[in-house]
Coordinates of C-alpha atoms (C1' of nucleotides) in Angstrom, one line a residue:
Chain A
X1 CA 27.0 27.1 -14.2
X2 CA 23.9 25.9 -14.5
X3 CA 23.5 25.4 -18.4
X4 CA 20.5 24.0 -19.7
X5 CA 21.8 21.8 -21.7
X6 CA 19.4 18.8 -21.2
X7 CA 16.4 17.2 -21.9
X8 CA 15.3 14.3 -19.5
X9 CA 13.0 11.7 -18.5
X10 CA 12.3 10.3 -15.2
X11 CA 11.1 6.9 -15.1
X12 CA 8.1 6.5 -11.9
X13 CA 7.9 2.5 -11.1
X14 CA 8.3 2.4 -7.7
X15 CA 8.9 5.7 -5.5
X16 CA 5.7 7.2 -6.9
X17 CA 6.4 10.3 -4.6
X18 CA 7.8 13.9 -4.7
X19 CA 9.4 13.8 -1.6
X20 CA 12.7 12.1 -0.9
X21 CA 13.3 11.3 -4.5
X22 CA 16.6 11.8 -5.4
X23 CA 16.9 10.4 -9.1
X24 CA 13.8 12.7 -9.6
X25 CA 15.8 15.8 -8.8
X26 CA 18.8 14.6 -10.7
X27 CA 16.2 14.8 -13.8
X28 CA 15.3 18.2 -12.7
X29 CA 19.0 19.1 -12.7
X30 CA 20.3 21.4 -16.1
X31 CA 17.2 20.1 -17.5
X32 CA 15.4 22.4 -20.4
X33 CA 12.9 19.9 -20.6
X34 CA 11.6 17.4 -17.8
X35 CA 9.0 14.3 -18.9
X36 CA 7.8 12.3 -16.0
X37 CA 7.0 9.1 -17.4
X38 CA 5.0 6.0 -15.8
X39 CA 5.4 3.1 -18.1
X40 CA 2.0 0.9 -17.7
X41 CA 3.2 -2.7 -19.3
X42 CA 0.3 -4.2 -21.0
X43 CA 1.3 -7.6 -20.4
X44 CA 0.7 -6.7 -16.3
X45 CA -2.7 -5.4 -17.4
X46 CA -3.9 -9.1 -18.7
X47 CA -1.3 -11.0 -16.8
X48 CA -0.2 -10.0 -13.6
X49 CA -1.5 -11.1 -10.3
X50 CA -3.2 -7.7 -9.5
X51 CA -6.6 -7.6 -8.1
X52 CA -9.0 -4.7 -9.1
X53 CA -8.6 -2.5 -5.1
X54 CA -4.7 -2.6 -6.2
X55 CA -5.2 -1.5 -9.4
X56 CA -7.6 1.6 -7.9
X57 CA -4.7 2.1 -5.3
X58 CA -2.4 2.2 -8.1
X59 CA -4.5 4.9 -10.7
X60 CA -5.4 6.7 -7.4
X61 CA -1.3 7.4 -7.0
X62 CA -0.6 8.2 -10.5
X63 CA -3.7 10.8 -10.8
X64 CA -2.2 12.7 -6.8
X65 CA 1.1 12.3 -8.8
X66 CA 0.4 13.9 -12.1
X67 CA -1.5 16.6 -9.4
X68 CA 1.2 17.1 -7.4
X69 CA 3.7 17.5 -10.5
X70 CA 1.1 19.9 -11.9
X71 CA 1.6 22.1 -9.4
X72 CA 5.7 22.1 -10.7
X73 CA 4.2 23.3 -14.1
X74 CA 5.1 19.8 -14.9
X75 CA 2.5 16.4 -15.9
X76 CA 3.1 13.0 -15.3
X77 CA 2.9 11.0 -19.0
X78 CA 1.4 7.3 -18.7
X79 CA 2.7 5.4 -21.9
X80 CA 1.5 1.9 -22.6
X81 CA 3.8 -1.2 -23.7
X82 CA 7.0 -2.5 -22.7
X83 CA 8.9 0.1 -21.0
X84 CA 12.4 -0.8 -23.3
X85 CA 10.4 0.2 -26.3
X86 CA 8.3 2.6 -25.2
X87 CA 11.4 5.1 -23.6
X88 CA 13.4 4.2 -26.6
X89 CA 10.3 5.6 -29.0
X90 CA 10.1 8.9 -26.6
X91 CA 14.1 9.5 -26.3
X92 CA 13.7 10.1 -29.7
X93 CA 10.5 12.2 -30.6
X94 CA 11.7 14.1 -27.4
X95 CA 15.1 14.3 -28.1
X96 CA 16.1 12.9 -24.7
X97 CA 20.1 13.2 -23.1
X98 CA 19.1 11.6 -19.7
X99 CA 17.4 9.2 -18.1
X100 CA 16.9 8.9 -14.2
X101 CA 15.5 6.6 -12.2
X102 CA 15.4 4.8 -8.6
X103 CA 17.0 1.6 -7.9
X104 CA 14.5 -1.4 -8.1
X105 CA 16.2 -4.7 -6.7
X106 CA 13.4 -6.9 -7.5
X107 CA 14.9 -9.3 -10.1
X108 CA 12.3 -8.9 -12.8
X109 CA 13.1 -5.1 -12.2
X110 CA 17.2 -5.3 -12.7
X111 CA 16.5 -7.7 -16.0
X112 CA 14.2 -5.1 -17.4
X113 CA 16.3 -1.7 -16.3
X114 CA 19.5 -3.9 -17.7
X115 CA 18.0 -4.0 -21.1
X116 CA 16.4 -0.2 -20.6
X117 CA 20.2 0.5 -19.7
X118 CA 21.6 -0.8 -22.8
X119 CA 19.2 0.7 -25.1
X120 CA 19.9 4.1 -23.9
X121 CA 23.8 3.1 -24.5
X122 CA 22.9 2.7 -27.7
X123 CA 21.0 5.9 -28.4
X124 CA 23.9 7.8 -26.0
X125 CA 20.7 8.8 -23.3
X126 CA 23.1 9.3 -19.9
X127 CA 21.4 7.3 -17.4
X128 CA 21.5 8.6 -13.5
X129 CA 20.1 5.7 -11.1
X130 CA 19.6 7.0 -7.6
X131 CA 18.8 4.2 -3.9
X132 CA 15.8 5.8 -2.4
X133 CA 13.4 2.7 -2.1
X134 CA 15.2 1.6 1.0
X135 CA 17.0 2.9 3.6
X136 CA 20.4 1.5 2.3
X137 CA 22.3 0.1 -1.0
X138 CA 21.5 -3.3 0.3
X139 CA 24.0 -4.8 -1.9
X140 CA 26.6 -3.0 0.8
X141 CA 24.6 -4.2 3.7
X142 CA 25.1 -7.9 2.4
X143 CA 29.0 -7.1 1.8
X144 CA 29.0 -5.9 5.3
X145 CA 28.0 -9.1 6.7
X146 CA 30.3 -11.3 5.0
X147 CA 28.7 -11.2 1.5
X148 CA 26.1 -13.8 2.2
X149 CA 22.5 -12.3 2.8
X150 CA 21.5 -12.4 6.7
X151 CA 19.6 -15.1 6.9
X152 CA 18.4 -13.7 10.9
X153 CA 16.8 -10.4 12.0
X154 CA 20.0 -10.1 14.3
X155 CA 23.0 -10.7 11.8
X156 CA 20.7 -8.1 9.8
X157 CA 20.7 -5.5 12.4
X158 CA 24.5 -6.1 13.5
X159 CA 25.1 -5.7 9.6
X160 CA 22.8 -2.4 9.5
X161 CA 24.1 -0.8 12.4
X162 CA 27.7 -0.8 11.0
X163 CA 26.3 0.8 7.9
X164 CA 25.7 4.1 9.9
X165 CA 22.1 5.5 10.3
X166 CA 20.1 5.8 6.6
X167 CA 20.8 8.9 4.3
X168 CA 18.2 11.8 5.2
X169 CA 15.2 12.1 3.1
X170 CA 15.7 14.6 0.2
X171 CA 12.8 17.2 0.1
X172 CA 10.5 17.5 -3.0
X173 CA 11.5 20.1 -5.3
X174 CA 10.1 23.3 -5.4
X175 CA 9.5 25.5 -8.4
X176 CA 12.8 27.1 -7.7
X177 CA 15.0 24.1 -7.7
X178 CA 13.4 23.7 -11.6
X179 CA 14.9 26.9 -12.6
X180 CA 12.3 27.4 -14.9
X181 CA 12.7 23.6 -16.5
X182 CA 8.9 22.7 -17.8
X183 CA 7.6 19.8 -19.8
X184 CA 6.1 20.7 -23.3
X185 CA 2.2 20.0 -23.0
X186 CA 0.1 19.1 -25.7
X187 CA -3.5 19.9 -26.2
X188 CA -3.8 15.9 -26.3
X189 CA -2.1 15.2 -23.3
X190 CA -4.7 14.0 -21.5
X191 CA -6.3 11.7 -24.3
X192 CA -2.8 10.5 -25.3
X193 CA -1.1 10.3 -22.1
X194 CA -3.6 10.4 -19.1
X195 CA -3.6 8.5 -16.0
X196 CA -6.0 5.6 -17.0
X197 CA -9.4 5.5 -15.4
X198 CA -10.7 1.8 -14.1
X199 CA -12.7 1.1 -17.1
X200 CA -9.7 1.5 -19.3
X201 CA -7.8 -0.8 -17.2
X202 CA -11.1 -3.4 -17.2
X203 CA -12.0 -3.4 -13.8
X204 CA -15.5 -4.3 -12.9
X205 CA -17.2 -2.4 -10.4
X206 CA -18.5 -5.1 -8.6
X207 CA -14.6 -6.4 -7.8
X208 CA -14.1 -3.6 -5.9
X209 CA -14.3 -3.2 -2.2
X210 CA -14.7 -0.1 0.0
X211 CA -12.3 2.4 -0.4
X212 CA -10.6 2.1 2.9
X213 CA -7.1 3.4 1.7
X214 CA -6.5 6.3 -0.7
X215 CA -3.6 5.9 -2.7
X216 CA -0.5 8.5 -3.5
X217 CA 1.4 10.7 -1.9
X218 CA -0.8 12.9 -0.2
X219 CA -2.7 10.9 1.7
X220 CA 0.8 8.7 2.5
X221 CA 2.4 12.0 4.3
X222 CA -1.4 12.6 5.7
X223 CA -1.3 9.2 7.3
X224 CA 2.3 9.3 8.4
X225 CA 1.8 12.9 10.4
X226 CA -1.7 11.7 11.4
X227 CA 0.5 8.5 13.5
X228 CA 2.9 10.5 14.5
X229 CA 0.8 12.8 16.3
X230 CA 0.7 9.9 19.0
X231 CA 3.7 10.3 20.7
X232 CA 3.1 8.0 23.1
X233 CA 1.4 5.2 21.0
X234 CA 4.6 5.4 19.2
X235 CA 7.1 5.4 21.7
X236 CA 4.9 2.4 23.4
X237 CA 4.6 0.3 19.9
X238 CA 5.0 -3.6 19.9
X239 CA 3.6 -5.1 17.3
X240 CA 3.4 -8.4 18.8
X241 CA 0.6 -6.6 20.8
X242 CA -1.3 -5.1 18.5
X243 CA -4.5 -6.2 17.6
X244 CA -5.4 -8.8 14.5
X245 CA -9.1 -8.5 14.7
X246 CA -9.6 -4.8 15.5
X247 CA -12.3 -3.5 13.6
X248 CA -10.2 -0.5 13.4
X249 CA -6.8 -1.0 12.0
X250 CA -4.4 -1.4 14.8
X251 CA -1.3 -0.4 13.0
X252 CA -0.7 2.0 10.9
X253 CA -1.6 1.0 7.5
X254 CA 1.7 2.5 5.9
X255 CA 2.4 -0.7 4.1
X256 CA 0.5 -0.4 1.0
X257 CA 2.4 3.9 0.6
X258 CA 5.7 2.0 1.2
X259 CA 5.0 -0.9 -1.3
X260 CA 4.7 1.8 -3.9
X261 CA 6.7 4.8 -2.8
X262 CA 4.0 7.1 -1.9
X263 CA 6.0 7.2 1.5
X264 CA 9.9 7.2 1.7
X265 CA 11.0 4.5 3.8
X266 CA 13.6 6.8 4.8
X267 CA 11.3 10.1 5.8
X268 CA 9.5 7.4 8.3
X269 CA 12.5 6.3 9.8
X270 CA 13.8 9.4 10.8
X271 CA 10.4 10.8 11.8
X272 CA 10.3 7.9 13.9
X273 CA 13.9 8.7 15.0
X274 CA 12.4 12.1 15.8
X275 CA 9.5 11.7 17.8
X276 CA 11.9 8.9 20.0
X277 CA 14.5 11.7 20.9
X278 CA 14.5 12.0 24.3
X279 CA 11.8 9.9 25.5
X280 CA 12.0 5.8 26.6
X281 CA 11.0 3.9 23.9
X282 CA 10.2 0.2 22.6
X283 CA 12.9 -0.9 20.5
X284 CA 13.3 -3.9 17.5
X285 CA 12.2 -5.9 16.4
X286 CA 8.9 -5.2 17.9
X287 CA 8.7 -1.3 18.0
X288 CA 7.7 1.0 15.0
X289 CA 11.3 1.4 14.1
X290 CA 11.8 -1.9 14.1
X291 CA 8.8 -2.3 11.1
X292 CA 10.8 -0.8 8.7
X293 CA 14.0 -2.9 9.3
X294 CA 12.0 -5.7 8.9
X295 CA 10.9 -4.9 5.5
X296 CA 14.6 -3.8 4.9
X297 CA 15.5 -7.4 5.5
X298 CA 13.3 -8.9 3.6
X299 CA 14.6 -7.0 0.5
X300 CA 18.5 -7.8 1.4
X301 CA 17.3 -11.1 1.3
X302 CA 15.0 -11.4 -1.5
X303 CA 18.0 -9.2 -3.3
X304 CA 21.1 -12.0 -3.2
X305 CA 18.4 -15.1 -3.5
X306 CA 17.7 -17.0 -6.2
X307 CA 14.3 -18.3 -6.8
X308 CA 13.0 -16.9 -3.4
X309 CA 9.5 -17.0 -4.3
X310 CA 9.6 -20.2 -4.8
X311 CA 11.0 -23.5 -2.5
X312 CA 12.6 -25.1 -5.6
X313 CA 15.4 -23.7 -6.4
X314 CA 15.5 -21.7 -3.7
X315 CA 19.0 -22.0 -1.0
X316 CA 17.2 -20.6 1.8
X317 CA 14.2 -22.7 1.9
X318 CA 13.2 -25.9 3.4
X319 CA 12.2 -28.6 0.9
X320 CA 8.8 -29.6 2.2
X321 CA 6.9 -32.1 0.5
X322 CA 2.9 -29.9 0.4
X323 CA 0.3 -31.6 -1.5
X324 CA -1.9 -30.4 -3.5
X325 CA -5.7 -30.0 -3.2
X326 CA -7.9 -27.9 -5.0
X327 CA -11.1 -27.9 -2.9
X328 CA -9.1 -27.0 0.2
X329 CA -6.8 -24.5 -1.4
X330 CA -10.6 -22.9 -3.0
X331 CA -12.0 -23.1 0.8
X332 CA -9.7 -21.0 1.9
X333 CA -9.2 -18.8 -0.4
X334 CA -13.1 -17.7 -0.5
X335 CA -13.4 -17.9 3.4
X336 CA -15.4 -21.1 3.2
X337 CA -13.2 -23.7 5.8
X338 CA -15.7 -23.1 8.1
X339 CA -13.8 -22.1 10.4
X340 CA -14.9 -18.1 11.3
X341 CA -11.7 -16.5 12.4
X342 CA -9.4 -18.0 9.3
X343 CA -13.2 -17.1 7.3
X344 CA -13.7 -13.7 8.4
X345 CA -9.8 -12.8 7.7
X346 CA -10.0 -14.5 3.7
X347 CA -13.1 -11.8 3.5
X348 CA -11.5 -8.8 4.7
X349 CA -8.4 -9.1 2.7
X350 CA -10.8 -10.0 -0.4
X351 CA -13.3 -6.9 0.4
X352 CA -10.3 -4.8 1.6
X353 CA -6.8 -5.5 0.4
X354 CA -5.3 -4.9 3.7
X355 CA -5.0 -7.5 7.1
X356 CA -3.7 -7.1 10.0
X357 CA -0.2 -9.0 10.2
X358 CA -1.3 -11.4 12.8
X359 CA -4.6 -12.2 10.6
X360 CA -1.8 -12.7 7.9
X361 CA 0.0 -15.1 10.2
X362 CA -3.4 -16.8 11.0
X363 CA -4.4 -17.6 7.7
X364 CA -0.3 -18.3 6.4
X365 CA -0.5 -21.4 9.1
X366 CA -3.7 -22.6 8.8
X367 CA -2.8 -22.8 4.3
X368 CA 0.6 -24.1 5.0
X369 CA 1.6 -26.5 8.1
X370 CA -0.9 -25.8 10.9
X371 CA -3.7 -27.5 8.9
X372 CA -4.2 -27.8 5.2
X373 CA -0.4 -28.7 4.4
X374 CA -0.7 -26.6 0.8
X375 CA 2.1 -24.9 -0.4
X376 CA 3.3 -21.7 0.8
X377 CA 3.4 -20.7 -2.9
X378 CA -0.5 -20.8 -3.2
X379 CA -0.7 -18.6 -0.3
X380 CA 1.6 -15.8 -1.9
X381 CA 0.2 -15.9 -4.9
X382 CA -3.6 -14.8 -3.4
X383 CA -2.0 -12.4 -0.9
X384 CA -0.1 -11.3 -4.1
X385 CA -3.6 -10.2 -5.9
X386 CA -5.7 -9.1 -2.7
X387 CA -3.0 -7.6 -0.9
X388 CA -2.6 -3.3 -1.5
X389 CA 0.5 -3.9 -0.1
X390 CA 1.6 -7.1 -1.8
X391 CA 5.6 -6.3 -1.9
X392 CA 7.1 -9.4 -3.6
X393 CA 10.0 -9.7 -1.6
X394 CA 8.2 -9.1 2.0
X395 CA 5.2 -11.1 0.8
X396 CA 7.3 -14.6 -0.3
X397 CA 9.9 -14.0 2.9
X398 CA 6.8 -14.0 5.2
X399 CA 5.3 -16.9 3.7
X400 CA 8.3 -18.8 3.9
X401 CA 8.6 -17.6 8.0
X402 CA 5.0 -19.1 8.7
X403 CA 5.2 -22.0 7.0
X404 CA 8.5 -22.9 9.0
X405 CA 10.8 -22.9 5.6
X406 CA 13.0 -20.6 6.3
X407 CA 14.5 -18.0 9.4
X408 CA 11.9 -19.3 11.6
X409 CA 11.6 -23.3 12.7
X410 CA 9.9 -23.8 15.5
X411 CA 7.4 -25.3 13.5
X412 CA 5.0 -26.6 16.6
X413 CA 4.4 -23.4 17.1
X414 CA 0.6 -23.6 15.8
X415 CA -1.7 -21.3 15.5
X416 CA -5.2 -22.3 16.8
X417 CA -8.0 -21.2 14.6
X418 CA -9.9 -21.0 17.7
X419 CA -8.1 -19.8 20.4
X420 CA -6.0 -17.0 18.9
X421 CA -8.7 -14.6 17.6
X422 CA -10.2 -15.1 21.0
X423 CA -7.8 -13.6 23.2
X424 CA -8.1 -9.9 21.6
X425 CA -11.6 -10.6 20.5
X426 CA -13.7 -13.0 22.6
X427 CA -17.1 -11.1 21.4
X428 CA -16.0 -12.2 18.0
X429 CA -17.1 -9.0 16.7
X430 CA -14.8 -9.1 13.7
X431 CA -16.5 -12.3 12.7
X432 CA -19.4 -10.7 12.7
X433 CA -18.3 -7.9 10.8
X434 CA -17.4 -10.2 7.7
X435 CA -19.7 -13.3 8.5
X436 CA -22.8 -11.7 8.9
X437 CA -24.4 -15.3 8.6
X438 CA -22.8 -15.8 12.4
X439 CA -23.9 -12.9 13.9
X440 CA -26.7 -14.0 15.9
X441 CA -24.9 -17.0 17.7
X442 CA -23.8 -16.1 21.2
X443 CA -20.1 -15.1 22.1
X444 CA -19.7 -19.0 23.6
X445 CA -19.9 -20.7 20.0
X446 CA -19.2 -17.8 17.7
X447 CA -15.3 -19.2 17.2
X448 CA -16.9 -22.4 16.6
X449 CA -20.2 -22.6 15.5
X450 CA -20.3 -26.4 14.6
X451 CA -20.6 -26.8 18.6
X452 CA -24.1 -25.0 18.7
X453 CA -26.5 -27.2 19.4
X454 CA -28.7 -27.8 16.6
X455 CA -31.5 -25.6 18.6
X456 CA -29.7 -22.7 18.5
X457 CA -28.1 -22.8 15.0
X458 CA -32.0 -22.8 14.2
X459 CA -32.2 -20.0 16.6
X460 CA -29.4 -18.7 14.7
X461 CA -31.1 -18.6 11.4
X462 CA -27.3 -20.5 10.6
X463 CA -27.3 -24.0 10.2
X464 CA -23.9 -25.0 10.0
X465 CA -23.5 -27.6 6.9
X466 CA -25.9 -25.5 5.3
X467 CA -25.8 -22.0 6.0
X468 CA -22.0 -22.0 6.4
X469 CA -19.7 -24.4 6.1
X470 CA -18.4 -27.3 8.8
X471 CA -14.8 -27.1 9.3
X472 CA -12.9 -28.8 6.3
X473 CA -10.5 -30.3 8.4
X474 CA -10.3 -31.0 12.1
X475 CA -7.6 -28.8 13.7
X476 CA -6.6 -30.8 16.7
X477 CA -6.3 -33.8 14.5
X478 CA -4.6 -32.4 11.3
X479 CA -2.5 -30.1 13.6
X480 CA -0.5 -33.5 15.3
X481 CA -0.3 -35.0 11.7
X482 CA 1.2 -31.7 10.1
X483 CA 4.0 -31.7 13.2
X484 CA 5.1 -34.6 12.5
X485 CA 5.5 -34.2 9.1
X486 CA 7.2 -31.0 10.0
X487 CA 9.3 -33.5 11.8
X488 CA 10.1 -35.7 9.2
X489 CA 10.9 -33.0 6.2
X490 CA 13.7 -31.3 8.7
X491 CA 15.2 -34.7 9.2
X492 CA 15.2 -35.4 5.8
X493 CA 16.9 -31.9 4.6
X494 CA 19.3 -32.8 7.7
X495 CA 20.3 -36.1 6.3
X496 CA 20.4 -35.2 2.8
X497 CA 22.2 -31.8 3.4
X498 CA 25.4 -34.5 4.5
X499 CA 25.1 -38.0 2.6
X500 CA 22.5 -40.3 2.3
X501 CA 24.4 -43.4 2.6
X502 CA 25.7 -42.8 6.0
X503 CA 22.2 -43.7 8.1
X504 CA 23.5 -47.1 9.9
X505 CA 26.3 -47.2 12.1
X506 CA 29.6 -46.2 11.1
X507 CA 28.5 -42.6 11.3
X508 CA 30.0 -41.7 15.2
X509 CA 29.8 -38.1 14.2
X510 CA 27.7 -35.6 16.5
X511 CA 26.3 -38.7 17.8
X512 CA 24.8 -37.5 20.8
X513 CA 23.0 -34.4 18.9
X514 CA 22.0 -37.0 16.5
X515 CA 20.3 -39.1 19.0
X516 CA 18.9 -36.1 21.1
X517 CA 17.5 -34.3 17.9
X518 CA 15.5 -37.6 16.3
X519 CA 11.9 -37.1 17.1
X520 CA 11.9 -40.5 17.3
X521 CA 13.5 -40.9 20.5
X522 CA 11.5 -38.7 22.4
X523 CA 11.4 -40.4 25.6
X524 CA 11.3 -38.9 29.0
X525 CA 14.4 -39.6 30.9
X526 CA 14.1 -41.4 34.3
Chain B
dA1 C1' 32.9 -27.5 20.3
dT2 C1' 29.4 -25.7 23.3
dT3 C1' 26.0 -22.6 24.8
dG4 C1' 22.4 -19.1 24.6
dC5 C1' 19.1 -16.8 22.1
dG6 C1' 15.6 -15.5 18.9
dT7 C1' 9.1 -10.1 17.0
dT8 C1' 4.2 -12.4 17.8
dG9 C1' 1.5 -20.6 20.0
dC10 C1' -1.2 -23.7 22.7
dA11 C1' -2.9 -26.4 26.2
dA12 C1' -2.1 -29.2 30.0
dA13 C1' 0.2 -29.5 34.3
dA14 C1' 2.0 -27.5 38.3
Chain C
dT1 C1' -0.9 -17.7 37.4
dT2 C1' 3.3 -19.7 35.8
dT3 C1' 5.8 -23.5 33.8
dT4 C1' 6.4 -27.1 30.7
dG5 C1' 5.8 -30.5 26.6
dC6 C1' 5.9 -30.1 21.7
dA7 C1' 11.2 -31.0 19.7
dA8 C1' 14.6 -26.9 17.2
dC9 C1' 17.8 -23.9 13.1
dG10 C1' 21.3 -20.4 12.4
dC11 C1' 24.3 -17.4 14.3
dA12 C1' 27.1 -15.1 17.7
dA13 C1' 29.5 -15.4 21.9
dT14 C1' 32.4 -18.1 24.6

DNA sequence: ATTGCGTTGCAAAA
DNA sequence: TTTTGCAACGCAAT
């Protein structure tokens, strides 16, 4: 019963893997012919916020991808323009019946499959979409809890617990499962379809850093097995306690394979499930397992949200009057605030395109409401061009937690751009790593080298004001300000949430939590 | 309605 | 070394 009775496209965006990939074998299904197709919009090229390492991550996955189909008797066919055109142009010179492809719930993605969707109505293409980019249809997991999204790691977990454990990873097809099903190769396959090479995508040398993390599928299931192997670093996993300022990651750098698919999130969760079995274990939302439901709340959220990358607009996310400055916002990007631990962190994720979350959280503060009170947008949008693993809806749901606007509040909760690299590095050896310029002041003024006496910045060869920068802010005094004003913003989105006109005495509702709450009142009783 | 709790702060006081 | 001040939102359990 298996007649051959169609020729089909699968659509790579996301879920640039073999392995688990359902909507990939639905293509290879009664298929004659089989194109595997990666759309490359030119408008990304020019305008989207993707520095030059991600772009190298990103050919390095498409050229193991086009290997790894090769060794199906199949290639992996890189068109150029906007993907609605460009699989309209190909259904026809290839004659295409069906289209397949893995549910993206990014909203840019579900406008642009929408209108993919209706052109293929049009030209009678049968379209098969297949949920393989997280562990559930998330859309369920929001109907499960009430249809609103969870707005709390907990009312996620209750929601995801009821929703069973996540479908088993589907195994990458083998030449058997094609039944002979090949795509049509031309002798100017590579010339008219090849993966493009770094020059054709106009990235200058120079904007690359090392190449720390090899990108596609093959190194992602390398990596994976490679952490696994550590049966009791795995079972004893808390990320709270792992380290921001290792020199050698702490974690295990499977973000940037999950951001794109190289790695199913599913295969990791039930690897993880596996090496558990039978042994005591940490458990969420700190342990390894607990990783990947955080990212799968962050895309329930981001999924039912509107505007969530941004605070206007957006329901989730406290209104907070940031201000704007340029010099400031520049500082930190560049690793110039003179402070070393925020500096040194800015220059690994420039050089590298990969932080250790804590670093992440470091920086996040000190941009937003620990000291330079600058949007949380500004923030996302570098991390969004650095980052290897820049996934937009973990990236803005993050920003949003550090800067207090949404799911976490307890906004004088600061980080100290002094103290907290020291606890898990008080050599300062990471900031000597990426701040050579500091590396001959002693392990007493390393976090803050302003302190040095001006003899030993001399000794230093690192005057500081010169050499490197002084701090562009003072912490302990911008720190009280920003509480405060922290203060102020969650009074005023209290107030306003009600009525405005209410403020004077006739209002004798909740007056005790009103009175108890203002930060006004804060004296000590007796 | 009220209470208890939540992935990851810090520094001074006890 | 442990506790407390900073001043606290959303949700689930009671």
């Amino acid at each position: 019963m298996s007649q051959k009775c169609h020729k089909a496209i699968h659509w790579f965006r996301k879920g640039l893997r073999l392995h688990d990939n359902p909507a990939f074998i639905e293509a290879c299904k009664d298929a004659s012919e089989l194109y595997p197709v990666f759309v490359l919009d030119p408008w990304f090229v020019t305008n989207a916020n993707v520095g030059a390492n991600r772009w190298r991550f990103l050919a390095q996955t498409l050229n193991d991808l086009d290997n790894n189909l090769k060794s199906l008797h199949l290639r992996l066919f890189v068109v150029r323009g906007n993907p609605e055109i460009e699989l309209e142009k190909l259904c026809k010179k290839w004659e295409i019946t069906k289209l397949t492809y893995e549910v993206d719930t990014e909203p840019y993605a579900v406008a642009r499959d929408k209108c993919v969707d209706l052109k293929m109505d049009n030209l009678g293409v049968s379209v098969v979409k297949c949920i393989s980019h997280t562990l559930f249809d998330i859309h369920k997991v929001v109907k499960v809890n009430g249809g609103k999204a969870p707005l709390t790691y907990q009312s996620f977990q209750t929601a995801a617990a009821r929703m069973g454990p996540p479908a088993q990873a589907v195994a990458s097809p083998t030449l058997q499962d094609l039944q002979g099903c090949r795509t049509p190769i031309a002798d100017t396959h590579d010339k008219e379809f090849g993966v493009p090479t770094l020059k054709d995508l106009g990235i200058c040398s120079e904007d690359l850093g090392p190449n720390l993390f090899q990108g596609g599928e093959t190194e992602a299931l390398e990596r994976m097995e490679r952490h696994l192997k550590k049966v009791n670093w795995i079972c004893a996993f808390e990320k709270p306690k792992t380290e921001p300022n290792s020199l050698v990651p702490s974690t295990t750098v499977l973000s940037p394979y999950l951001k794109f698919g190289c790695l199913s999130a599913r295969l990791l969760y039930h690897k993880i499930i596996q090496v558990y079995k039978g042994k005591k274990h940490s458990q969420p939302p700190v342990s390894l397992l607990g990783q990947v439901l955080w990212r799968e709340f962050y895309y329930t959220v981001a999924a039912v949200t509107p505007n969530f990358d941004k605070m206007e607009g957006n329901p989730v996310c406290k209104q907070i009057p940031w201000q704007e400055n340029s010099e400031h916002l520049d500082a930190w990007k560049m690793g110039r605030t003179g402070y070393p631990f925020i500096d040194a962190i800015m220059i690994q994720l420039r050089q590298e395109g990969w932080i250790h979350h804590l670093a992440r959280h470091a920086v996040a503060c000190f941009l937003t409401r620990g000291d330079l009170w600058i949007s949380w947008e500004e923030g996302q949008k570098e991390f969004e061009k650095l980052l290897l693993d820049a996934d937009w809806s973990l990236n803005a749901g993050n920003w949003m937690w550090l800067s207090a606007s949404a799911f976490f509040h307890q906004y004088f909760r600061v980080y100290s751009p002094i103290a907290f690299g020291k606890k898990t590095d008080p050599n300062g050896d990471y900031i000597r790593k990426y701040l050579p310029v500091l590396n001959k002041f002693p392990a007493k003024f390393i976090f803050e080298p302003w302190k040095a006496p001006l003899t030993m910045q001399q000794a230093a060869s690192c005057i500081i004001g010169k050499d490197y920068p002084k701090p562009i802010v003072d912490h302990d005094t911008v720190r009280q300000k920003n509480i405060q004003k922290m203060a102020a913003a969650y009074a005023k989105s209290k107030n306003g949430a009600s009525n405005d006109v209410k403020d004077l005495a006739t209002s004798k509702k909740r007056p005790s939590s009103d009175a108890s709450n203002s930060p006004v009142k804060k004296k000590k009783k007796a």
